[in-house]
């Protein structure tokens, strides 16, 4: 399973890259706003660090506007993937992007039918938001299983990008289901490496090492 990092913070991207955990990056308007920097400045700096796919989201909601933004973003760097909302106008734009060779990440997916439509439109990735479904008492990971089953049934090429990941359990389930990618916040990426028995074991080894004649 590929790991993308879900952030626009350069320091987080650098640190996680050094740990070998960044196959790509996803951003969204909220994450860009949190960085307090200009959209394209952040995007280009991210692309300097990460050569894998970097998702950049459009803010238009009509097909023409989405396409204008998509073409503009795709021109910036080869590895930019245009993030498009899962609405009817978005699907129309995704179809044209596919025809023009522009990679897309169809975002804000909350149902298996939406995911099926994204794949039929030619999306490169679909982003189901598992955490936000859990937040409203639905089962985010059950949606991932449904989408993977549907895509496998018809050999659809769109990759399932598990988004809105909130804890390591989401990552474990995504990997067990065979999801193509999980986009994970920095904090959760760090949690993945943690185990109390590792810390206890290491402390004991280091303590015992002091008894060894040097
Ligand atoms: O980037 C999209 C998604 O990962 C957002 O996650 O935590 O805001 O629901 P969250």
Short mmCIF file of C-alpha atoms and ligand atoms in Angstrom, two decimals, residues 6-7 26-28 30-31 57 83 107 127 129 131-132 135 162-166 183-185, ligand 1:
data_model
loop_
_atom_site.label_atom_id
_atom_site.label_comp_id
_atom_site.label_asym_id
_atom_site.label_seq_id
_atom_site.Cartn_x
_atom_site.Cartn_y
_atom_site.Cartn_z
CA UNK A 6 -2.23 14.57 4.11
CA UNK A 7 -0.71 17.96 4.85
CA UNK A 26 -2.58 15.29 -0.64
CA UNK A 27 -3.70 18.81 0.15
CA UNK A 28 -7.09 20.46 0.35
CA UNK A 30 -8.37 23.68 4.58
CA UNK A 31 -4.80 22.36 4.76
CA UNK A 57 -7.72 20.89 -5.16
CA UNK A 83 -8.44 17.15 -6.88
CA UNK A 107 -12.62 13.90 -3.47
CA UNK A 127 -10.91 9.63 -2.08
CA UNK A 129 -13.45 10.05 3.62
CA UNK A 131 -13.09 9.44 9.37
CA UNK A 132 -15.92 11.79 8.47
CA UNK A 135 -17.98 10.86 12.80
CA UNK A 162 -8.34 6.12 1.74
CA UNK A 163 -8.71 9.66 3.09
CA UNK A 164 -9.77 11.33 6.34
CA UNK A 165 -7.64 8.77 8.17
CA UNK A 166 -7.79 9.46 11.91
CA UNK A 183 -3.35 9.44 2.85
CA UNK A 184 -2.33 9.87 6.43
CA UNK A 185 -1.82 12.98 8.61
O1 LIG B 1 -7.63 15.56 2.47
C1 LIG B 1 -8.89 15.03 2.65
C2 LIG B 1 -9.11 14.35 3.98
O2 LIG B 1 -8.05 13.48 4.28
C3 LIG B 1 -9.52 15.25 5.11
O3 LIG B 1 -9.48 14.62 6.35
O4 LIG B 1 -9.53 14.71 8.82
O5 LIG B 1 -10.35 16.69 7.49
O6 LIG B 1 -11.68 14.60 7.59
P1 LIG B 1 -10.30 15.20 7.62
#
